């Protein structure tokens, strides 16, 4: 079950509320859920349904109680007579499903040699299940690794190949998510190859360019590839 699949209360948790108060319960639930999974409300925190939450969300105790039942159903809190206490393990399970976590975990596996260069990853559905994700969500999370060429889709045999080039990448580069290394490239900056000098936009219109502009840029910005190699190495998806 993905994070997006559990961001609403169930009918049985709000059936006794009016439509307006049910809407309030949804807002309280989503607000608390986001704060818990982000770590803003840390494990062990006692959520007092009788006072703090009612005042903070300007909602009555029945609205707050419905929101807490939804959180309890997910395993994010334990209910008791004082309110609800935030628990630890489900937070990690929730964070484990974020694209950022998946990308970093896969980078760690590549850097640590869990997946060897020149070999295929286990079935995508199998790894996705490890992270509690649907297969399409997992594929989306590892796209940054595909874009820079650490992983390559193969049609025959079918699967995802760990490239030999991964063995040449410095571990610290593998472990750094793309979002942490991004720097702008001036539109006027020129790159040399085949005895010519052009901007990235011009090169992507050249018949010798094997990839789209975005892939070429990521290879240069995020992975520091040699320009001609970045330009001419095809990407199979």
PDB file of C-alpha atoms in Angstrom:
ATOM      1  CA  UNK A   1       0.000   0.000   0.000  1.00  0.00           C
ATOM      2  CA  UNK A   2       1.438   3.351  -0.998  1.00  0.00           C
ATOM      3  CA  UNK A   3       1.297   6.559   0.973  1.00  0.00           C
ATOM      4  CA  UNK A   4      -1.222   8.036  -1.463  1.00  0.00           C
ATOM      5  CA  UNK A   5      -3.546   5.077  -0.969  1.00  0.00           C
ATOM      6  CA  UNK A   6      -4.064   5.716   2.732  1.00  0.00           C
ATOM      7  CA  UNK A   7      -4.500   9.470   3.009  1.00  0.00           C
ATOM      8  CA  UNK A   8      -8.241   9.427   3.658  1.00  0.00           C
ATOM      9  CA  UNK A   9     -10.401   8.258   6.518  1.00  0.00           C
ATOM     10  CA  UNK A  10     -12.722   5.322   5.926  1.00  0.00           C
ATOM     11  CA  UNK A  11     -16.498   5.644   5.897  1.00  0.00           C
ATOM     12  CA  UNK A  12     -16.891   3.662   9.102  1.00  0.00           C
ATOM     13  CA  UNK A  13     -14.607   6.125  10.900  1.00  0.00           C
ATOM     14  CA  UNK A  14     -16.703   9.182  10.024  1.00  0.00           C
ATOM     15  CA  UNK A  15     -20.215   7.819   9.389  1.00  0.00           C
ATOM     16  CA  UNK A  16     -21.581   9.420  12.568  1.00  0.00           C
ATOM     17  CA  UNK A  17     -20.301  12.905  11.621  1.00  0.00           C
ATOM     18  CA  UNK A  18     -22.070  15.511   9.530  1.00  0.00           C
ATOM     19  CA  UNK A  19     -20.488  16.226   6.113  1.00  0.00           C
ATOM     20  CA  UNK A  20     -18.902  19.427   7.436  1.00  0.00           C
ATOM     21  CA  UNK A  21     -17.425  17.725  10.507  1.00  0.00           C
ATOM     22  CA  UNK A  22     -16.306  14.756   8.384  1.00  0.00           C
ATOM     23  CA  UNK A  23     -14.360  17.227   6.254  1.00  0.00           C
ATOM     24  CA  UNK A  24     -12.768  18.575   9.439  1.00  0.00           C
ATOM     25  CA  UNK A  25     -11.833  15.047  10.490  1.00  0.00           C
ATOM     26  CA  UNK A  26     -10.119  14.451   7.144  1.00  0.00           C
ATOM     27  CA  UNK A  27      -8.090  17.656   7.566  1.00  0.00           C
ATOM     28  CA  UNK A  28      -7.052  16.768  11.120  1.00  0.00           C
ATOM     29  CA  UNK A  29      -6.110  13.251  10.010  1.00  0.00           C
ATOM     30  CA  UNK A  30      -4.035  14.440   7.048  1.00  0.00           C
ATOM     31  CA  UNK A  31      -2.325  17.132   9.097  1.00  0.00           C
ATOM     32  CA  UNK A  32      -1.350  14.742  11.890  1.00  0.00           C
ATOM     33  CA  UNK A  33      -0.347  12.017   9.446  1.00  0.00           C
ATOM     34  CA  UNK A  34       1.972  14.328   7.542  1.00  0.00           C
ATOM     35  CA  UNK A  35       3.546  15.597  10.775  1.00  0.00           C
ATOM     36  CA  UNK A  36       4.077  12.061  12.103  1.00  0.00           C
ATOM     37  CA  UNK A  37       5.553  10.581   8.928  1.00  0.00           C
ATOM     38  CA  UNK A  38       7.814  13.624   8.490  1.00  0.00           C
ATOM     39  CA  UNK A  39       9.068  13.256  12.063  1.00  0.00           C
ATOM     40  CA  UNK A  40       7.725  16.669  13.122  1.00  0.00           C
ATOM     41  CA  UNK A  41       5.746  14.831  15.788  1.00  0.00           C
ATOM     42  CA  UNK A  42       8.341  12.363  17.100  1.00  0.00           C
ATOM     43  CA  UNK A  43       7.754   8.807  18.346  1.00  0.00           C
ATOM     44  CA  UNK A  44       6.498   8.641  21.904  1.00  0.00           C
ATOM     45  CA  UNK A  45       4.547  11.909  21.704  1.00  0.00           C
ATOM     46  CA  UNK A  46       1.204  11.811  23.484  1.00  0.00           C
ATOM     47  CA  UNK A  47      -1.583  13.360  21.421  1.00  0.00           C
ATOM     48  CA  UNK A  48      -4.194  14.537  23.938  1.00  0.00           C
ATOM     49  CA  UNK A  49      -7.524  14.344  22.139  1.00  0.00           C
ATOM     50  CA  UNK A  50      -9.387  16.174  24.874  1.00  0.00           C
ATOM     51  CA  UNK A  51      -7.483  19.444  24.774  1.00  0.00           C
ATOM     52  CA  UNK A  52      -4.428  20.155  22.614  1.00  0.00           C
ATOM     53  CA  UNK A  53      -5.737  18.732  19.350  1.00  0.00           C
ATOM     54  CA  UNK A  54      -9.213  20.184  19.782  1.00  0.00           C
ATOM     55  CA  UNK A  55      -7.796  23.643  20.428  1.00  0.00           C
ATOM     56  CA  UNK A  56      -5.088  23.380  17.766  1.00  0.00           C
ATOM     57  CA  UNK A  57      -7.429  22.229  14.997  1.00  0.00           C
ATOM     58  CA  UNK A  58     -10.521  24.073  16.293  1.00  0.00           C
ATOM     59  CA  UNK A  59     -12.452  20.823  16.153  1.00  0.00           C
ATOM     60  CA  UNK A  60     -14.627  19.000  18.678  1.00  0.00           C
ATOM     61  CA  UNK A  61     -13.611  15.764  20.377  1.00  0.00           C
ATOM     62  CA  UNK A  62     -15.652  13.564  18.037  1.00  0.00           C
ATOM     63  CA  UNK A  63     -13.859  14.982  14.991  1.00  0.00           C
ATOM     64  CA  UNK A  64     -10.459  14.503  16.618  1.00  0.00           C
ATOM     65  CA  UNK A  65     -11.369  10.993  17.765  1.00  0.00           C
ATOM     66  CA  UNK A  66     -12.254  10.007  14.178  1.00  0.00           C
ATOM     67  CA  UNK A  67      -8.887  11.289  12.948  1.00  0.00           C
ATOM     68  CA  UNK A  68      -7.041   9.370  15.649  1.00  0.00           C
ATOM     69  CA  UNK A  69      -8.892   6.172  14.770  1.00  0.00           C
ATOM     70  CA  UNK A  70      -7.667   6.527  11.219  1.00  0.00           C
ATOM     71  CA  UNK A  71      -4.089   6.951  12.409  1.00  0.00           C
ATOM     72  CA  UNK A  72      -4.481   3.936  14.710  1.00  0.00           C
ATOM     73  CA  UNK A  73      -5.748   1.837  11.804  1.00  0.00           C
ATOM     74  CA  UNK A  74      -2.499   2.600   9.967  1.00  0.00           C
ATOM     75  CA  UNK A  75      -0.448   1.758  13.040  1.00  0.00           C
ATOM     76  CA  UNK A  76       0.891   5.289  13.431  1.00  0.00           C
ATOM     77  CA  UNK A  77      -0.525   5.721  16.943  1.00  0.00           C
ATOM     78  CA  UNK A  78      -1.705   3.587  19.839  1.00  0.00           C
ATOM     79  CA  UNK A  79      -5.035   4.653  21.337  1.00  0.00           C
ATOM     80  CA  UNK A  80      -5.634   4.719  25.082  1.00  0.00           C
ATOM     81  CA  UNK A  81      -7.752   6.613  27.602  1.00  0.00           C
ATOM     82  CA  UNK A  82      -5.470   9.671  27.548  1.00  0.00           C
ATOM     83  CA  UNK A  83      -5.561  10.070  23.786  1.00  0.00           C
ATOM     84  CA  UNK A  84      -3.038   8.509  21.422  1.00  0.00           C
ATOM     85  CA  UNK A  85       0.704   7.911  21.514  1.00  0.00           C
ATOM     86  CA  UNK A  86       2.847   8.056  18.380  1.00  0.00           C
ATOM     87  CA  UNK A  87       4.685   4.809  17.695  1.00  0.00           C
ATOM     88  CA  UNK A  88       8.035   4.297  15.990  1.00  0.00           C
ATOM     89  CA  UNK A  89       8.085   1.401  13.538  1.00  0.00           C
ATOM     90  CA  UNK A  90       5.300   2.538  11.189  1.00  0.00           C
ATOM     91  CA  UNK A  91       7.042   5.875  10.694  1.00  0.00           C
ATOM     92  CA  UNK A  92      10.017   4.082   9.243  1.00  0.00           C
ATOM     93  CA  UNK A  93       7.689   1.991   7.090  1.00  0.00           C
ATOM     94  CA  UNK A  94       6.036   5.142   5.775  1.00  0.00           C
ATOM     95  CA  UNK A  95       9.328   6.887   5.052  1.00  0.00           C
ATOM     96  CA  UNK A  96      10.557   3.729   3.352  1.00  0.00           C
ATOM     97  CA  UNK A  97       7.951   4.283   0.669  1.00  0.00           C
ATOM     98  CA  UNK A  98       9.111   7.745  -0.361  1.00  0.00           C
ATOM     99  CA  UNK A  99      10.973   8.122  -3.690  1.00  0.00           C
ATOM    100  CA  UNK A 100      13.895   9.789  -1.903  1.00  0.00           C
ATOM    101  CA  UNK A 101      14.338   6.838   0.460  1.00  0.00           C
ATOM    102  CA  UNK A 102      14.121   4.301  -2.371  1.00  0.00           C
ATOM    103  CA  UNK A 103      16.637   6.158  -4.518  1.00  0.00           C
ATOM    104  CA  UNK A 104      19.117   6.478  -1.637  1.00  0.00           C
ATOM    105  CA  UNK A 105      18.695   2.824  -0.646  1.00  0.00           C
ATOM    106  CA  UNK A 106      19.303   1.668  -4.216  1.00  0.00           C
ATOM    107  CA  UNK A 107      22.364   3.910  -4.450  1.00  0.00           C
ATOM    108  CA  UNK A 108      23.696   2.317  -1.269  1.00  0.00           C
ATOM    109  CA  UNK A 109      23.180  -1.155  -2.715  1.00  0.00           C
ATOM    110  CA  UNK A 110      24.994  -0.218  -5.913  1.00  0.00           C
ATOM    111  CA  UNK A 111      27.861   1.429  -4.019  1.00  0.00           C
ATOM    112  CA  UNK A 112      28.130  -1.552  -1.668  1.00  0.00           C
ATOM    113  CA  UNK A 113      28.182  -4.109  -4.461  1.00  0.00           C
ATOM    114  CA  UNK A 114      24.895  -5.718  -3.498  1.00  0.00           C
ATOM    115  CA  UNK A 115      24.034  -5.495  -7.180  1.00  0.00           C
ATOM    116  CA  UNK A 116      27.157  -6.229  -9.231  1.00  0.00           C
ATOM    117  CA  UNK A 117      28.060  -4.385 -12.450  1.00  0.00           C
ATOM    118  CA  UNK A 118      27.104  -6.418 -15.479  1.00  0.00           C
ATOM    119  CA  UNK A 119      24.342  -8.322 -13.667  1.00  0.00           C
ATOM    120  CA  UNK A 120      20.587  -7.881 -13.661  1.00  0.00           C
ATOM    121  CA  UNK A 121      18.610  -6.608 -10.701  1.00  0.00           C
ATOM    122  CA  UNK A 122      16.140  -9.022  -9.136  1.00  0.00           C
ATOM    123  CA  UNK A 123      12.651  -8.737 -10.599  1.00  0.00           C
ATOM    124  CA  UNK A 124      11.337  -5.204 -10.262  1.00  0.00           C
ATOM    125  CA  UNK A 125       8.160  -6.437  -8.578  1.00  0.00           C
ATOM    126  CA  UNK A 126      10.262  -8.268  -5.971  1.00  0.00           C
ATOM    127  CA  UNK A 127      12.314  -5.195  -5.005  1.00  0.00           C
ATOM    128  CA  UNK A 128       9.210  -2.993  -5.074  1.00  0.00           C
ATOM    129  CA  UNK A 129       7.577  -5.330  -2.559  1.00  0.00           C
ATOM    130  CA  UNK A 130      10.570  -4.856  -0.216  1.00  0.00           C
ATOM    131  CA  UNK A 131       9.761  -1.134  -0.098  1.00  0.00           C
ATOM    132  CA  UNK A 132       6.023  -1.685   0.175  1.00  0.00           C
ATOM    133  CA  UNK A 133       5.465  -0.055  -3.207  1.00  0.00           C
ATOM    134  CA  UNK A 134       3.566  -0.883  -6.346  1.00  0.00           C
ATOM    135  CA  UNK A 135       5.894  -1.736  -9.229  1.00  0.00           C
ATOM    136  CA  UNK A 136       5.190   1.497 -11.185  1.00  0.00           C
ATOM    137  CA  UNK A 137       5.973   3.609  -8.095  1.00  0.00           C
ATOM    138  CA  UNK A 138       9.277   1.792  -7.627  1.00  0.00           C
ATOM    139  CA  UNK A 139      10.203   2.272 -11.289  1.00  0.00           C
ATOM    140  CA  UNK A 140       9.503   5.980 -10.931  1.00  0.00           C
ATOM    141  CA  UNK A 141      11.696   6.220  -7.811  1.00  0.00           C
ATOM    142  CA  UNK A 142      14.749   4.727  -9.541  1.00  0.00           C
ATOM    143  CA  UNK A 143      14.441   6.858 -12.681  1.00  0.00           C
ATOM    144  CA  UNK A 144      17.296   9.171 -11.544  1.00  0.00           C
ATOM    145  CA  UNK A 145      19.586   6.101 -11.575  1.00  0.00           C
ATOM    146  CA  UNK A 146      18.387   5.203 -15.054  1.00  0.00           C
ATOM    147  CA  UNK A 147      18.822   8.736 -16.341  1.00  0.00           C
ATOM    148  CA  UNK A 148      22.480   8.893 -15.357  1.00  0.00           C
ATOM    149  CA  UNK A 149      23.134   5.419 -16.739  1.00  0.00           C
ATOM    150  CA  UNK A 150      23.767   3.397 -13.570  1.00  0.00           C
ATOM    151  CA  UNK A 151      20.821   1.182 -14.512  1.00  0.00           C
ATOM    152  CA  UNK A 152      19.753   0.311 -18.042  1.00  0.00           C
ATOM    153  CA  UNK A 153      16.551  -1.344 -19.186  1.00  0.00           C
ATOM    154  CA  UNK A 154      17.056  -4.442 -21.304  1.00  0.00           C
ATOM    155  CA  UNK A 155      14.530  -5.964 -23.697  1.00  0.00           C
ATOM    156  CA  UNK A 156      16.320  -9.227 -24.496  1.00  0.00           C
ATOM    157  CA  UNK A 157      16.810 -10.606 -21.955  1.00  0.00           C
ATOM    158  CA  UNK A 158      14.143  -8.571 -20.214  1.00  0.00           C
ATOM    159  CA  UNK A 159      15.227  -6.857 -17.022  1.00  0.00           C
ATOM    160  CA  UNK A 160      17.221  -4.012 -15.510  1.00  0.00           C
ATOM    161  CA  UNK A 161      20.976  -4.197 -16.000  1.00  0.00           C
ATOM    162  CA  UNK A 162      23.557  -2.705 -13.649  1.00  0.00           C
ATOM    163  CA  UNK A 163      26.052  -1.112 -16.007  1.00  0.00           C
ATOM    164  CA  UNK A 164      29.762  -1.854 -15.965  1.00  0.00           C
ATOM    165  CA  UNK A 165      30.307   1.883 -15.602  1.00  0.00           C
ATOM    166  CA  UNK A 166      29.024   1.747 -12.024  1.00  0.00           C
ATOM    167  CA  UNK A 167      32.302   0.088 -11.043  1.00  0.00           C
ATOM    168  CA  UNK A 168      34.135   3.229 -12.208  1.00  0.00           C
ATOM    169  CA  UNK A 169      31.964   5.644 -10.201  1.00  0.00           C
ATOM    170  CA  UNK A 170      33.252   6.984  -6.902  1.00  0.00           C
ATOM    171  CA  UNK A 171      31.209   5.655  -3.927  1.00  0.00           C
ATOM    172  CA  UNK A 172      30.444   9.167  -2.666  1.00  0.00           C
ATOM    173  CA  UNK A 173      28.934  10.021  -6.039  1.00  0.00           C
ATOM    174  CA  UNK A 174      26.735   6.943  -5.982  1.00  0.00           C
ATOM    175  CA  UNK A 175      25.543   7.766  -2.494  1.00  0.00           C
ATOM    176  CA  UNK A 176      24.575  11.353  -3.277  1.00  0.00           C
ATOM    177  CA  UNK A 177      21.014  11.791  -4.563  1.00  0.00           C
ATOM    178  CA  UNK A 178      20.609  13.740  -7.754  1.00  0.00           C
ATOM    179  CA  UNK A 179      18.742  16.556  -6.009  1.00  0.00           C
ATOM    180  CA  UNK A 180      21.806  17.295  -3.838  1.00  0.00           C
ATOM    181  CA  UNK A 181      24.176  17.779  -6.751  1.00  0.00           C
ATOM    182  CA  UNK A 182      22.134  19.759  -9.216  1.00  0.00           C
ATOM    183  CA  UNK A 183      23.735  22.944 -10.492  1.00  0.00           C
ATOM    184  CA  UNK A 184      22.580  25.087 -13.398  1.00  0.00           C
ATOM    185  CA  UNK A 185      24.136  24.946 -16.844  1.00  0.00           C
ATOM    186  CA  UNK A 186      24.117  28.302 -18.677  1.00  0.00           C
ATOM    187  CA  UNK A 187      22.200  28.073 -21.945  1.00  0.00           C
ATOM    188  CA  UNK A 188      25.159  29.623 -23.723  1.00  0.00           C
ATOM    189  CA  UNK A 189      27.755  27.141 -22.401  1.00  0.00           C
ATOM    190  CA  UNK A 190      29.403  25.223 -25.227  1.00  0.00           C
ATOM    191  CA  UNK A 191      30.700  21.641 -25.302  1.00  0.00           C
ATOM    192  CA  UNK A 192      33.292  20.194 -27.647  1.00  0.00           C
ATOM    193  CA  UNK A 193      33.075  16.849 -29.451  1.00  0.00           C
ATOM    194  CA  UNK A 194      34.114  15.573 -32.879  1.00  0.00           C
ATOM    195  CA  UNK A 195      36.118  18.754 -33.392  1.00  0.00           C
ATOM    196  CA  UNK A 196      32.984  20.916 -33.012  1.00  0.00           C
ATOM    197  CA  UNK A 197      31.698  23.195 -30.272  1.00  0.00           C
ATOM    198  CA  UNK A 198      27.968  23.638 -29.576  1.00  0.00           C
ATOM    199  CA  UNK A 199      25.497  24.360 -26.789  1.00  0.00           C
ATOM    200  CA  UNK A 200      23.616  21.427 -25.243  1.00  0.00           C
ATOM    201  CA  UNK A 201      20.473  22.406 -27.105  1.00  0.00           C
ATOM    202  CA  UNK A 202      22.314  22.343 -30.405  1.00  0.00           C
ATOM    203  CA  UNK A 203      23.957  19.017 -29.625  1.00  0.00           C
ATOM    204  CA  UNK A 204      20.633  17.344 -28.844  1.00  0.00           C
ATOM    205  CA  UNK A 205      19.541  18.185 -32.369  1.00  0.00           C
ATOM    206  CA  UNK A 206      22.641  16.514 -33.791  1.00  0.00           C
ATOM    207  CA  UNK A 207      22.197  13.023 -35.278  1.00  0.00           C
ATOM    208  CA  UNK A 208      25.176  11.800 -33.235  1.00  0.00           C
ATOM    209  CA  UNK A 209      23.395  12.550 -29.941  1.00  0.00           C
ATOM    210  CA  UNK A 210      21.938   9.294 -28.584  1.00  0.00           C
ATOM    211  CA  UNK A 211      19.833  10.704 -25.743  1.00  0.00           C
ATOM    212  CA  UNK A 212      17.348  13.463 -24.961  1.00  0.00           C
ATOM    213  CA  UNK A 213      18.410  16.830 -23.568  1.00  0.00           C
ATOM    214  CA  UNK A 214      17.359  15.992 -19.998  1.00  0.00           C
ATOM    215  CA  UNK A 215      19.385  12.783 -19.936  1.00  0.00           C
ATOM    216  CA  UNK A 216      22.430  14.506 -21.413  1.00  0.00           C
ATOM    217  CA  UNK A 217      22.226  17.298 -18.861  1.00  0.00           C
ATOM    218  CA  UNK A 218      21.859  14.902 -15.916  1.00  0.00           C
ATOM    219  CA  UNK A 219      24.854  12.880 -17.054  1.00  0.00           C
ATOM    220  CA  UNK A 220      26.961  16.036 -17.086  1.00  0.00           C
ATOM    221  CA  UNK A 221      25.575  17.783 -14.009  1.00  0.00           C
ATOM    222  CA  UNK A 222      24.907  14.866 -11.684  1.00  0.00           C
ATOM    223  CA  UNK A 223      27.496  12.305 -12.718  1.00  0.00           C
ATOM    224  CA  UNK A 224      30.339  14.222 -14.313  1.00  0.00           C
ATOM    225  CA  UNK A 225      30.492  12.091 -17.451  1.00  0.00           C
ATOM    226  CA  UNK A 226      32.936  12.925 -20.215  1.00  0.00           C
ATOM    227  CA  UNK A 227      30.891  14.951 -22.706  1.00  0.00           C
ATOM    228  CA  UNK A 228      31.397  12.803 -25.786  1.00  0.00           C
ATOM    229  CA  UNK A 229      30.586   9.657 -23.816  1.00  0.00           C
ATOM    230  CA  UNK A 230      27.467  11.318 -22.376  1.00  0.00           C
ATOM    231  CA  UNK A 231      26.467  12.401 -25.863  1.00  0.00           C
ATOM    232  CA  UNK A 232      26.863   9.090 -27.647  1.00  0.00           C
ATOM    233  CA  UNK A 233      25.942   6.433 -25.050  1.00  0.00           C
ATOM    234  CA  UNK A 234      22.410   5.222 -25.802  1.00  0.00           C
ATOM    235  CA  UNK A 235      19.822   4.707 -23.103  1.00  0.00           C
ATOM    236  CA  UNK A 236      17.510   1.713 -23.373  1.00  0.00           C
ATOM    237  CA  UNK A 237      14.215   1.858 -21.505  1.00  0.00           C
TER     238      UNK A 237
END
